Coordinates of C-alpha atoms and ligand atoms in Angstrom, one line a residue:
M1 CA 109.5 139.0 113.4
T2 CA 110.2 137.3 116.6
S3 CA 110.8 133.7 117.5
S4 CA 110.5 132.0 120.9
S5 CA 113.2 129.9 122.3
S6 CA 111.3 128.4 125.2
S7 CA 108.0 126.6 125.7
S8 CA 105.7 129.4 125.0
S9 CA 102.2 129.0 126.4
S10 CA 102.0 132.8 126.8
C11 CA 103.4 133.7 123.4
L12 CA 100.9 133.9 120.6
H13 CA 102.6 132.7 117.4
D14 CA 101.1 133.9 114.1
V15 CA 101.4 130.4 112.6
V16 CA 102.4 127.0 114.1
I17 CA 103.2 124.4 111.4
A18 CA 103.2 120.7 112.3
G19 CA 105.9 118.9 110.4
A20 CA 109.3 119.9 109.2
G21 CA 109.1 117.9 106.0
P22 CA 109.6 119.7 102.7
V23 CA 106.1 121.2 102.6
G24 CA 106.2 122.5 106.2
L25 CA 109.6 124.0 105.7
F26 CA 108.7 125.7 102.4
L27 CA 105.6 127.1 103.9
A28 CA 107.6 128.3 106.9
C29 CA 109.9 130.1 104.5
E30 CA 107.0 131.7 102.7
L31 CA 105.4 133.0 105.9
A32 CA 108.7 134.2 107.4
L33 CA 109.4 136.0 104.2
A34 CA 106.2 138.0 105.0
K35 CA 107.7 138.7 108.5
L36 CA 105.3 136.4 110.4
D37 CA 106.2 134.7 113.7
V38 CA 106.4 131.0 112.7
L39 CA 107.0 128.0 114.9
V40 CA 107.5 124.6 113.3
L41 CA 106.9 121.5 115.5
E42 CA 108.6 118.3 114.1
R43 CA 108.1 114.8 115.5
A44 CA 111.5 113.4 114.6
E45 CA 114.5 114.2 116.7
S46 CA 116.9 114.4 113.7
P47 CA 116.4 115.6 110.2
E48 CA 118.7 112.8 109.0
A49 CA 117.2 109.5 107.7
P50 CA 118.6 106.9 105.2
L51 CA 115.4 107.1 103.1
K52 CA 116.0 110.8 102.5
A53 CA 119.4 110.1 100.8
P54 CA 119.8 109.1 97.1
P55 CA 118.8 106.9 95.4
L56 CA 115.6 106.0 97.4
G57 CA 115.3 109.5 98.7
T58 CA 115.5 111.0 95.2
R59 CA 112.4 112.8 94.0
G60 CA 111.5 114.0 90.5
L61 CA 110.7 117.7 90.6
S62 CA 108.6 119.4 88.0
I63 CA 109.0 122.6 86.1
A64 CA 106.3 124.1 88.4
T65 CA 108.4 123.2 91.4
A66 CA 111.6 124.5 89.7
E67 CA 109.8 127.8 89.0
A68 CA 108.6 128.1 92.6
L69 CA 112.2 127.6 93.9
H70 CA 113.6 129.9 91.2
R71 CA 111.2 132.6 92.3
R72 CA 112.5 132.4 95.8
G73 CA 116.2 132.2 94.9
L74 CA 116.4 128.6 96.1
L75 CA 117.0 126.7 92.8
D76 CA 120.7 127.2 92.7
E77 CA 121.1 126.6 96.4
L78 CA 119.4 123.2 95.9
S79 CA 121.6 122.3 93.0
M80 CA 124.7 123.1 95.1
A81 CA 123.3 121.0 98.0
T82 CA 122.7 118.0 95.8
G83 CA 126.3 118.4 94.5
A84 CA 125.2 117.6 90.9
P85 CA 124.1 119.8 88.0
R86 CA 120.3 119.7 87.4
Q87 CA 119.7 116.9 85.0
P88 CA 116.5 117.1 82.9
R89 CA 114.2 114.1 83.6
A90 CA 111.3 113.4 81.3
G91 CA 109.6 111.0 83.8
H92 CA 107.2 108.1 83.3
F93 CA 103.6 107.1 83.4
A94 CA 103.0 103.7 85.1
G95 CA 106.7 102.9 84.4
I96 CA 106.3 103.7 80.7
A97 CA 109.2 106.2 80.0
I98 CA 108.3 109.4 78.3
D99 CA 110.9 110.0 75.5
A100 CA 112.2 113.6 76.0
A101 CA 113.3 113.7 72.4
R102 CA 109.6 113.5 71.3
I103 CA 108.4 116.4 73.5
D104 CA 107.5 119.4 71.4
R105 CA 107.7 122.6 73.4
S106 CA 106.6 124.9 70.6
G107 CA 103.1 125.2 72.0
W108 CA 104.4 126.4 75.4
K109 CA 104.5 129.9 74.2
Y110 CA 104.6 131.5 77.7
H111 CA 107.3 129.2 79.1
L112 CA 110.3 131.2 78.1
P113 CA 113.7 129.4 78.3
N114 CA 115.0 130.2 81.8
P115 CA 116.9 128.5 84.6
A116 CA 113.7 126.6 85.6
S117 CA 112.9 125.3 82.1
N118 CA 113.4 121.7 82.9
P119 CA 112.2 119.1 85.5
F120 CA 115.1 117.7 87.6
A121 CA 115.8 115.4 90.5
A122 CA 116.9 116.1 94.1
D123 CA 117.0 114.0 97.2
M124 CA 114.7 114.7 100.1
G125 CA 117.7 115.3 102.5
S126 CA 119.0 118.2 100.3
V127 CA 115.6 119.7 99.7
E128 CA 114.9 119.7 103.5
S129 CA 118.3 121.0 104.5
V130 CA 118.1 123.9 102.0
L131 CA 114.6 124.8 103.1
A132 CA 115.5 124.5 106.8
A133 CA 118.5 126.7 106.4
R134 CA 116.5 129.3 104.7
A135 CA 113.7 129.1 107.3
V136 CA 116.1 129.5 110.2
A137 CA 117.9 132.4 108.4
L138 CA 114.5 134.1 108.2
G139 CA 113.9 133.6 111.9
V140 CA 111.7 130.5 112.0
D141 CA 111.9 128.5 115.2
I142 CA 112.1 124.8 114.3
R143 CA 111.6 122.4 117.3
R144 CA 112.5 118.8 116.6
G145 CA 111.3 116.0 118.9
H146 CA 107.9 117.7 119.2
A147 CA 105.1 115.5 117.9
V148 CA 101.8 117.3 117.8
T149 CA 99.4 115.2 119.9
G150 CA 96.5 117.5 120.6
I151 CA 94.8 120.7 119.3
D152 CA 92.0 123.0 120.6
D153 CA 90.6 125.4 118.1
H154 CA 89.1 128.2 120.2
G155 CA 87.8 130.2 117.3
D156 CA 90.1 133.2 117.7
E157 CA 93.3 131.1 118.2
V158 CA 94.5 127.5 118.4
A159 CA 96.2 125.7 121.2
V160 CA 98.7 123.1 119.9
H161 CA 99.9 120.4 122.3
A162 CA 103.3 118.7 121.7
N163 CA 105.8 117.1 124.0
G164 CA 103.8 117.9 127.1
L165 CA 103.8 121.6 126.2
S166 CA 101.1 123.8 124.8
F167 CA 101.7 126.4 122.1
R168 CA 99.3 129.2 121.1
A169 CA 98.8 130.2 117.5
K170 CA 96.5 132.3 115.4
W171 CA 96.6 129.6 112.8
L172 CA 97.8 126.0 112.7
V173 CA 98.9 124.3 109.4
G174 CA 99.2 120.5 109.4
C175 CA 102.1 119.6 107.1
D176 CA 102.6 116.4 109.0
G177 CA 102.5 113.9 106.2
G178 CA 100.2 111.1 105.0
R179 CA 99.3 109.9 108.5
S180 CA 98.7 113.5 109.7
A181 CA 97.8 113.8 113.3
V182 CA 96.5 117.3 112.7
R183 CA 94.1 116.0 110.0
K184 CA 92.7 113.4 112.5
L185 CA 92.6 115.7 115.5
A186 CA 90.7 118.4 113.6
D187 CA 88.4 115.7 112.2
F188 CA 88.8 116.5 108.5
E189 CA 86.8 114.2 106.2
F190 CA 89.2 112.2 104.1
P191 CA 87.3 110.1 101.6
G192 CA 88.9 108.1 98.8
T193 CA 89.7 104.6 97.4
E194 CA 91.3 101.5 98.9
P195 CA 94.5 100.1 97.5
E196 CA 95.0 97.4 94.9
F197 CA 98.7 96.9 95.5
T198 CA 101.6 97.2 97.8
A199 CA 104.7 98.6 96.1
Y200 CA 108.3 98.2 97.3
S201 CA 111.4 100.1 96.4
A202 CA 114.6 98.5 97.6
L203 CA 118.4 98.5 97.4
V204 CA 119.4 94.8 97.1
D205 CA 122.1 92.3 96.0
I206 CA 120.8 89.4 94.0
A207 CA 122.5 86.0 94.2
D208 CA 121.3 84.9 90.7
P209 CA 120.5 88.1 88.8
E210 CA 120.1 86.2 85.5
K211 CA 116.8 84.9 86.7
L212 CA 115.2 88.4 86.5
R213 CA 114.6 90.2 83.2
P214 CA 116.1 93.7 83.2
G215 CA 114.0 96.9 83.1
R216 CA 110.2 97.1 83.4
N217 CA 108.3 93.9 83.5
A218 CA 104.6 93.3 83.8
T219 CA 103.7 89.8 85.1
P220 CA 100.5 87.9 86.0
A221 CA 101.0 88.9 89.6
G222 CA 102.1 92.5 89.3
F223 CA 105.0 94.5 88.0
Y224 CA 108.7 94.7 88.7
M225 CA 111.5 97.1 87.6
N226 CA 115.0 95.6 87.8
E227 CA 118.0 97.9 87.7
P228 CA 121.5 97.1 88.9
G229 CA 121.3 97.1 92.7
R230 CA 117.8 98.3 92.8
L231 CA 114.3 96.9 92.6
A232 CA 110.8 98.3 92.4
I233 CA 107.9 95.9 92.8
A234 CA 104.2 96.3 92.7
D235 CA 102.4 93.4 94.3
F236 CA 98.7 93.4 93.6
D237 CA 97.8 92.1 97.1
G238 CA 95.0 94.5 97.7
G239 CA 97.3 96.5 100.0
A240 CA 97.4 93.6 102.4
F241 CA 100.9 94.1 103.7
D242 CA 100.9 95.7 107.1
R243 CA 103.2 98.7 106.5
S244 CA 103.8 99.2 110.2
E245 CA 105.8 96.0 110.1
A246 CA 109.5 96.0 109.0
I247 CA 110.2 94.8 105.5
T248 CA 112.3 91.7 106.2
P249 CA 114.6 90.2 103.5
E250 CA 112.4 87.1 103.7
H251 CA 109.2 89.0 103.0
L252 CA 110.8 91.0 100.1
Q253 CA 112.2 87.8 98.5
A254 CA 108.8 86.1 98.8
V255 CA 107.0 89.0 97.2
L256 CA 109.7 89.2 94.4
R257 CA 109.4 85.5 93.7
R258 CA 105.6 85.6 93.5
V259 CA 105.6 88.7 91.3
S260 CA 108.4 87.7 89.0
G261 CA 107.3 84.0 88.8
T262 CA 110.9 83.0 89.5
D263 CA 112.8 81.4 92.4
V264 CA 115.3 84.3 92.5
T265 CA 117.3 84.7 95.7
L266 CA 118.1 88.0 97.4
S267 CA 121.5 87.8 99.1
S268 CA 121.0 91.1 100.9
V269 CA 118.6 93.9 101.3
H270 CA 120.3 97.2 102.2
L271 CA 117.3 99.5 102.4
A272 CA 113.6 99.1 101.6
T273 CA 110.5 101.1 101.7
S274 CA 106.9 100.5 100.7
F275 CA 103.8 102.4 99.7
T276 CA 100.3 101.6 98.5
D277 CA 97.9 103.1 96.0
R278 CA 95.4 104.1 98.7
A279 CA 94.1 107.4 97.5
R280 CA 92.4 109.9 99.7
L281 CA 91.8 113.7 99.6
V282 CA 90.3 115.9 102.3
T283 CA 87.0 117.5 101.4
T284 CA 88.2 120.9 102.6
Y285 CA 91.7 122.3 103.0
R286 CA 90.6 124.5 106.0
K287 CA 88.5 123.9 109.0
G288 CA 88.3 127.0 111.3
R289 CA 91.8 128.0 112.1
V290 CA 93.4 124.8 111.0
L291 CA 94.7 124.3 107.4
L292 CA 96.3 121.3 105.7
A293 CA 99.0 121.1 103.0
G294 CA 101.0 118.4 101.3
D295 CA 100.6 114.7 102.1
A296 CA 98.5 115.7 105.1
A297 CA 95.8 116.8 102.6
H298 CA 96.3 114.2 99.9
I299 CA 97.6 110.6 99.9
H300 CA 98.1 108.5 96.8
S301 CA 100.7 106.1 95.3
A302 CA 104.1 107.5 94.5
L303 CA 103.7 106.4 90.9
G304 CA 104.8 109.1 88.5
G305 CA 106.3 111.2 91.3
Q306 CA 103.9 114.0 92.0
G307 CA 103.3 114.2 95.7
L308 CA 106.1 116.5 96.6
N309 CA 105.4 118.7 93.6
A310 CA 101.8 119.1 94.7
G311 CA 102.8 119.7 98.3
L312 CA 105.2 122.5 97.4
G313 CA 102.6 123.9 95.2
D314 CA 100.2 123.9 98.1
A315 CA 102.7 125.8 100.2
M316 CA 103.5 128.4 97.6
N317 CA 99.7 129.0 97.0
L318 CA 98.9 129.2 100.8
G319 CA 101.9 131.2 102.1
W320 CA 101.1 134.7 100.8
K321 CA 97.4 134.3 101.3
L322 CA 97.8 133.2 105.0
A323 CA 100.3 136.0 105.5
A324 CA 98.0 138.6 104.2
T325 CA 95.2 137.2 106.4
V326 CA 97.4 137.4 109.5
R327 CA 98.5 140.9 108.7
G328 CA 94.8 141.9 108.2
N329 CA 95.2 143.2 104.7
A330 CA 93.7 140.2 102.8
P331 CA 90.8 141.0 100.5
A332 CA 87.5 139.2 101.4
G333 CA 87.7 135.5 100.7
L334 CA 91.4 135.4 99.8
L335 CA 92.2 132.5 102.1
D336 CA 89.3 130.5 100.8
T337 CA 90.9 130.6 97.3
Y338 CA 93.5 128.3 98.7
H339 CA 91.0 125.4 98.8
A340 CA 89.3 126.6 95.6
E341 CA 92.6 126.5 93.7
R342 CA 94.4 123.6 95.3
H343 CA 91.6 121.1 95.9
P344 CA 91.2 120.5 92.1
V345 CA 95.0 119.9 91.9
G346 CA 94.6 117.3 94.6
E347 CA 91.7 115.7 92.6
W348 CA 93.8 115.6 89.5
L349 CA 96.7 114.1 91.4
L350 CA 94.6 111.2 92.8
D351 CA 93.2 110.4 89.4
W352 CA 96.6 110.6 87.8
T353 CA 97.9 107.9 90.1
R354 CA 94.7 105.8 89.9
A355 CA 95.0 105.7 86.2
Q356 CA 98.6 104.4 86.5
A357 CA 97.4 101.7 88.9
A358 CA 94.8 100.7 86.2
V359 CA 97.5 100.5 83.5
M360 CA 99.7 98.3 85.8
R361 CA 96.8 95.9 86.8
P362 CA 98.0 92.4 86.1
D363 CA 95.1 91.3 83.9
A364 CA 94.0 91.5 80.3
H365 CA 92.4 95.0 80.9
G366 CA 95.7 96.3 82.3
R367 CA 97.7 94.9 79.4
A368 CA 95.2 96.4 76.9
L369 CA 95.4 99.8 78.6
E370 CA 99.2 99.6 78.7
G371 CA 99.4 99.0 75.0
I372 CA 97.3 102.1 74.3
V373 CA 99.2 104.3 76.7
R374 CA 102.5 103.1 75.2
G375 CA 101.3 103.8 71.7
L376 CA 100.2 107.3 72.7
A377 CA 103.4 108.1 74.6
D378 CA 105.4 107.1 71.5
T379 CA 103.8 109.9 69.4
P380 CA 105.1 113.5 69.6
G381 CA 101.6 114.7 70.6
G382 CA 101.2 112.0 73.3
A383 CA 104.7 112.6 74.7
T384 CA 104.1 116.3 74.8
W385 CA 100.7 115.9 76.6
F386 CA 102.3 113.6 79.2
A387 CA 105.1 116.1 79.8
E388 CA 102.6 118.9 80.2
Q389 CA 100.9 117.0 83.0
L390 CA 104.0 115.5 84.6
W391 CA 106.0 118.7 84.5
G392 CA 103.2 121.0 85.8
V393 CA 103.1 123.0 82.5
S394 CA 99.4 122.4 82.2
L395 CA 98.7 123.8 85.7
H396 CA 96.1 126.5 85.5
Y397 CA 93.9 128.1 88.2
D398 CA 90.4 129.2 87.2
L399 CA 90.7 132.9 88.0
G400 CA 87.7 133.9 85.9
G401 CA 89.0 134.2 82.4
G402 CA 90.3 137.2 80.5
H403 CA 93.7 137.0 78.9
P404 CA 94.9 133.4 78.2
L405 CA 97.8 133.9 80.7
V406 CA 95.4 134.6 83.6
G407 CA 95.7 131.8 86.1
R408 CA 98.9 130.4 84.5
S409 CA 102.5 130.6 85.6
A410 CA 104.0 133.9 84.6
P411 CA 106.6 134.0 81.8
D412 CA 110.0 134.6 83.3
V413 CA 110.7 137.7 81.2
E414 CA 114.1 139.2 81.2
F415 CA 114.8 142.9 81.7
A416 CA 117.4 145.2 80.2
D417 CA 119.6 145.0 83.3
G418 CA 119.7 141.2 83.0
S419 CA 117.3 140.5 85.8
R420 CA 114.4 138.2 85.3
L421 CA 110.8 138.4 86.7
A422 CA 111.7 135.6 89.1
F423 CA 114.3 137.9 90.7
H424 CA 111.6 140.6 91.3
L425 CA 109.4 138.0 93.0
R426 CA 112.0 137.0 95.6
A427 CA 110.7 139.3 98.2
G428 CA 107.3 137.5 98.2
A429 CA 105.3 140.5 96.9
G430 CA 103.2 140.8 93.8
V431 CA 104.8 142.4 90.7
L432 CA 103.3 144.7 88.1
V433 CA 105.4 144.5 84.9
D434 CA 104.8 147.6 82.7
F435 CA 106.6 146.5 79.5
D436 CA 107.4 149.9 78.0
G437 CA 107.1 151.9 81.2
S438 CA 105.3 154.7 79.4
Q439 CA 101.9 153.9 80.8
P440 CA 100.4 155.5 83.9
L441 CA 100.1 152.2 85.6
R442 CA 102.5 152.9 88.4
Q443 CA 100.0 155.5 89.7
A444 CA 97.3 152.9 89.4
I445 CA 98.9 150.7 92.0
A446 CA 100.1 153.4 94.3
D447 CA 97.7 152.2 97.0
W448 CA 99.3 148.8 96.9
S449 CA 102.9 149.9 97.0
D450 CA 103.6 147.6 100.0
S451 CA 102.3 144.5 98.4
I452 CA 102.9 145.1 94.6
R453 CA 106.3 146.0 93.2
Y454 CA 106.3 148.0 90.0
V455 CA 108.9 146.9 87.4
A456 CA 109.0 148.9 84.1
G457 CA 110.7 149.1 80.8
G458 CA 113.4 147.3 79.0
A459 CA 111.9 143.8 79.1
T460 CA 112.5 141.5 76.2
N461 CA 108.9 141.0 75.0
E462 CA 108.5 138.6 72.2
L463 CA 105.1 137.7 73.6
G464 CA 103.4 141.0 72.6
L465 CA 102.4 141.8 76.2
T466 CA 102.0 145.4 77.4
A467 CA 101.5 144.7 81.1
L468 CA 101.3 141.8 83.5
L469 CA 100.1 141.6 87.2
V470 CA 101.7 138.7 88.9
R471 CA 100.7 137.3 92.3
P472 CA 103.4 136.5 94.9
D473 CA 103.2 132.8 93.9
G474 CA 104.1 133.7 90.3
F475 CA 100.7 133.2 88.8
V476 CA 99.2 135.8 86.5
A477 CA 96.3 137.8 88.0
W478 CA 95.9 140.0 85.0
A479 CA 97.5 140.5 81.6
S480 CA 97.1 142.8 78.7
D481 CA 98.5 142.9 75.1
T482 CA 96.9 146.2 74.2
A483 CA 97.6 149.6 75.6
A484 CA 96.3 149.3 79.2
A485 CA 94.8 152.0 81.4
P486 CA 94.8 152.2 85.2
G487 CA 91.2 151.1 85.3
D488 CA 92.2 147.8 83.7
V489 CA 94.6 146.7 86.4
E490 CA 92.7 148.1 89.4
P491 CA 90.0 145.4 89.7
A492 CA 92.6 142.6 89.7
A493 CA 94.8 144.4 92.2
T494 CA 91.8 144.9 94.5
R495 CA 90.7 141.3 94.1
W496 CA 94.1 139.8 95.0
F497 CA 95.7 142.4 97.2
G498 CA 92.9 144.3 99.0
L499 CA 93.6 147.8 100.1
Q500 CA 96.3 148.8 102.6
Ligands
FAD601 C1 109.1 105.9 97.2 C2 108.6 107.3 97.0 C3 108.9 108.0 95.9 C4 108.4 109.3 95.7 N1 108.8 110.0 94.6 C5 108.3 111.2 94.4 C6 108.8 112.0 93.2 O1 109.6 111.5 92.4 N2 108.3 113.3 93.1 C7 107.3 113.8 94.0 O2 106.9 114.9 93.8 N3 106.9 113.1 95.1 C8 107.4 111.8 95.3 N4 107.1 111.1 96.4 C9 106.1 111.8 97.4 C10 106.8 112.7 98.3 O3 107.9 112.1 99.0 C11 105.8 113.2 99.3 O4 104.7 113.7 98.7 C12 106.4 114.4 100.2 O5 107.5 113.9 101.0 C13 105.4 115.0 101.0 O6 106.0 116.0 101.8 P1 105.3 116.5 103.2 O7 106.1 117.6 103.7 O8 103.8 116.8 102.9 O9 105.2 115.2 104.1 P2 106.5 114.4 104.7 O10 107.6 114.4 103.8 O11 105.9 113.1 105.1 O12 106.9 115.2 106.0 C14 106.0 115.2 107.1 C15 106.8 115.6 108.3 O13 105.9 115.7 109.4 C16 106.5 115.1 110.5 N5 105.4 114.6 111.4 C17 104.6 113.5 111.3 N6 103.7 113.5 112.3 C18 103.9 114.6 113.1 C19 103.3 115.1 114.2 N7 102.3 114.5 114.8 N8 103.8 116.3 114.7 C20 104.9 116.9 114.2 N9 105.5 116.4 113.1 C21 105.0 115.3 112.5 C22 107.3 113.9 109.9 O14 108.3 113.5 110.8 C23 107.8 114.6 108.7 O15 109.1 115.2 109.0 C24 107.5 109.9 96.6 C25 107.2 109.1 97.7 C26 107.7 107.9 97.9 C27 107.3 107.1 99.2

């Protein structure tokens, strides 16, 4: 793979990515792993920003995200970067904590205990620095201080304008966040619902802390969460606050007083950020040679912490499909499965956050809903269901049926040499696991030897599987628990990997 070090109007990049946030960087890693020429254009001059550091920059990451990072050998690197061991986090729904002790994992048959078994937390700064370092090591050219301001989709390539320069690309992916310029420039439809509240997250000192109740508090005007040195407030103002304005201490104190119904005084505000529950989703994830991923494709409130998880899932789903398309060995329609598989996840995500806004609504309906959700979350079945959603355990792509594992995250089986399936996925190829190694399956995938690795024998297999075809993103394309013949695996291999 090559990367350009100068403005490159004559150089045709395989993919230009707008945005070096976590989603753009992870996608860059995926594409560079497949040896594509990738240029990332980032608006900000510097990757450093106070809101990327803990605690306000801390993000809850799901099991689905942990698995994606584990499958690329990035999970331990991220733990080292955060400087803290991964701490399991159960999460919450509308501020109602899910009790980890009530979660029953016995039904998660295919989620074998492994290094990615638990959700955890990491700050945005660490996530981005680990991904940027990997991307650069793989040869990606990241240009900071380059805001994308114009695009021309010529049908066979895209011209991307940034910083007075023009860059040529076979494909452009907008990973440029909730206010995506790419989404607007390419005229993607972006329907959705308007906000009910403005939420604030802030690091503060309070002159008279006894005036606020600790913990989560629903009030007639909204909701506030009070922890030492830190406040979260939802002000049901219909999203009226102009978020392009700075959050002044006076404004934050006025909101806090109104929402808490007290005359509490903030003695200082160290850092503050805001978001609303405006929820919008593009109607298509691709228009011509322009694709979207992450917040560029879906915006919603930060309640319940799912946006980054969804965005990294978009990148993992798109990377290998776009790479195969660029290389010219994608089966027909492969790239369209990106929209088909990820748009429903976006729809779920918006509804998940809308439901939380309804539970927090400061009226009798909201209180009634909250009581019901609280009651459900207090049961083992309810806590387990919430965890399945929050942690990405329920994530399932409709790949057309067959074995119950098809379309689900592959079990991280361990082999006799101590390696796990995740290790065999690191190169970004598909994997055919032949559990006893005695079947003639290796021959069946001989035509796909560049895109499917064959791993045989010695796997611990308490699941009763005989064979498993896993896509590069770690999702199961085909599985069998009876003696399998080459003719069984070939249709799935053809469908997902095409012919060389
Ligand atoms: C308070 C808060 C708490 C959250 N908590 C969680 C959580 O616990 N778990 C979770 O999963 N998610 C959480 N989220 C959501 C999560 O932070 C986002 O979903 C995630 O950052 C999206 O990543 P992204 O790469 O798509 O976009 P961004 O992180 O917004 O990155 C976009 C990048 O594009 C750049 N850019 C913008 N415009 C241009 C342009 N024109 N040209 C070039 N570059 C451009 C930006 O500078 C930026 O670097 C939270 C969000 C907030 C606000």
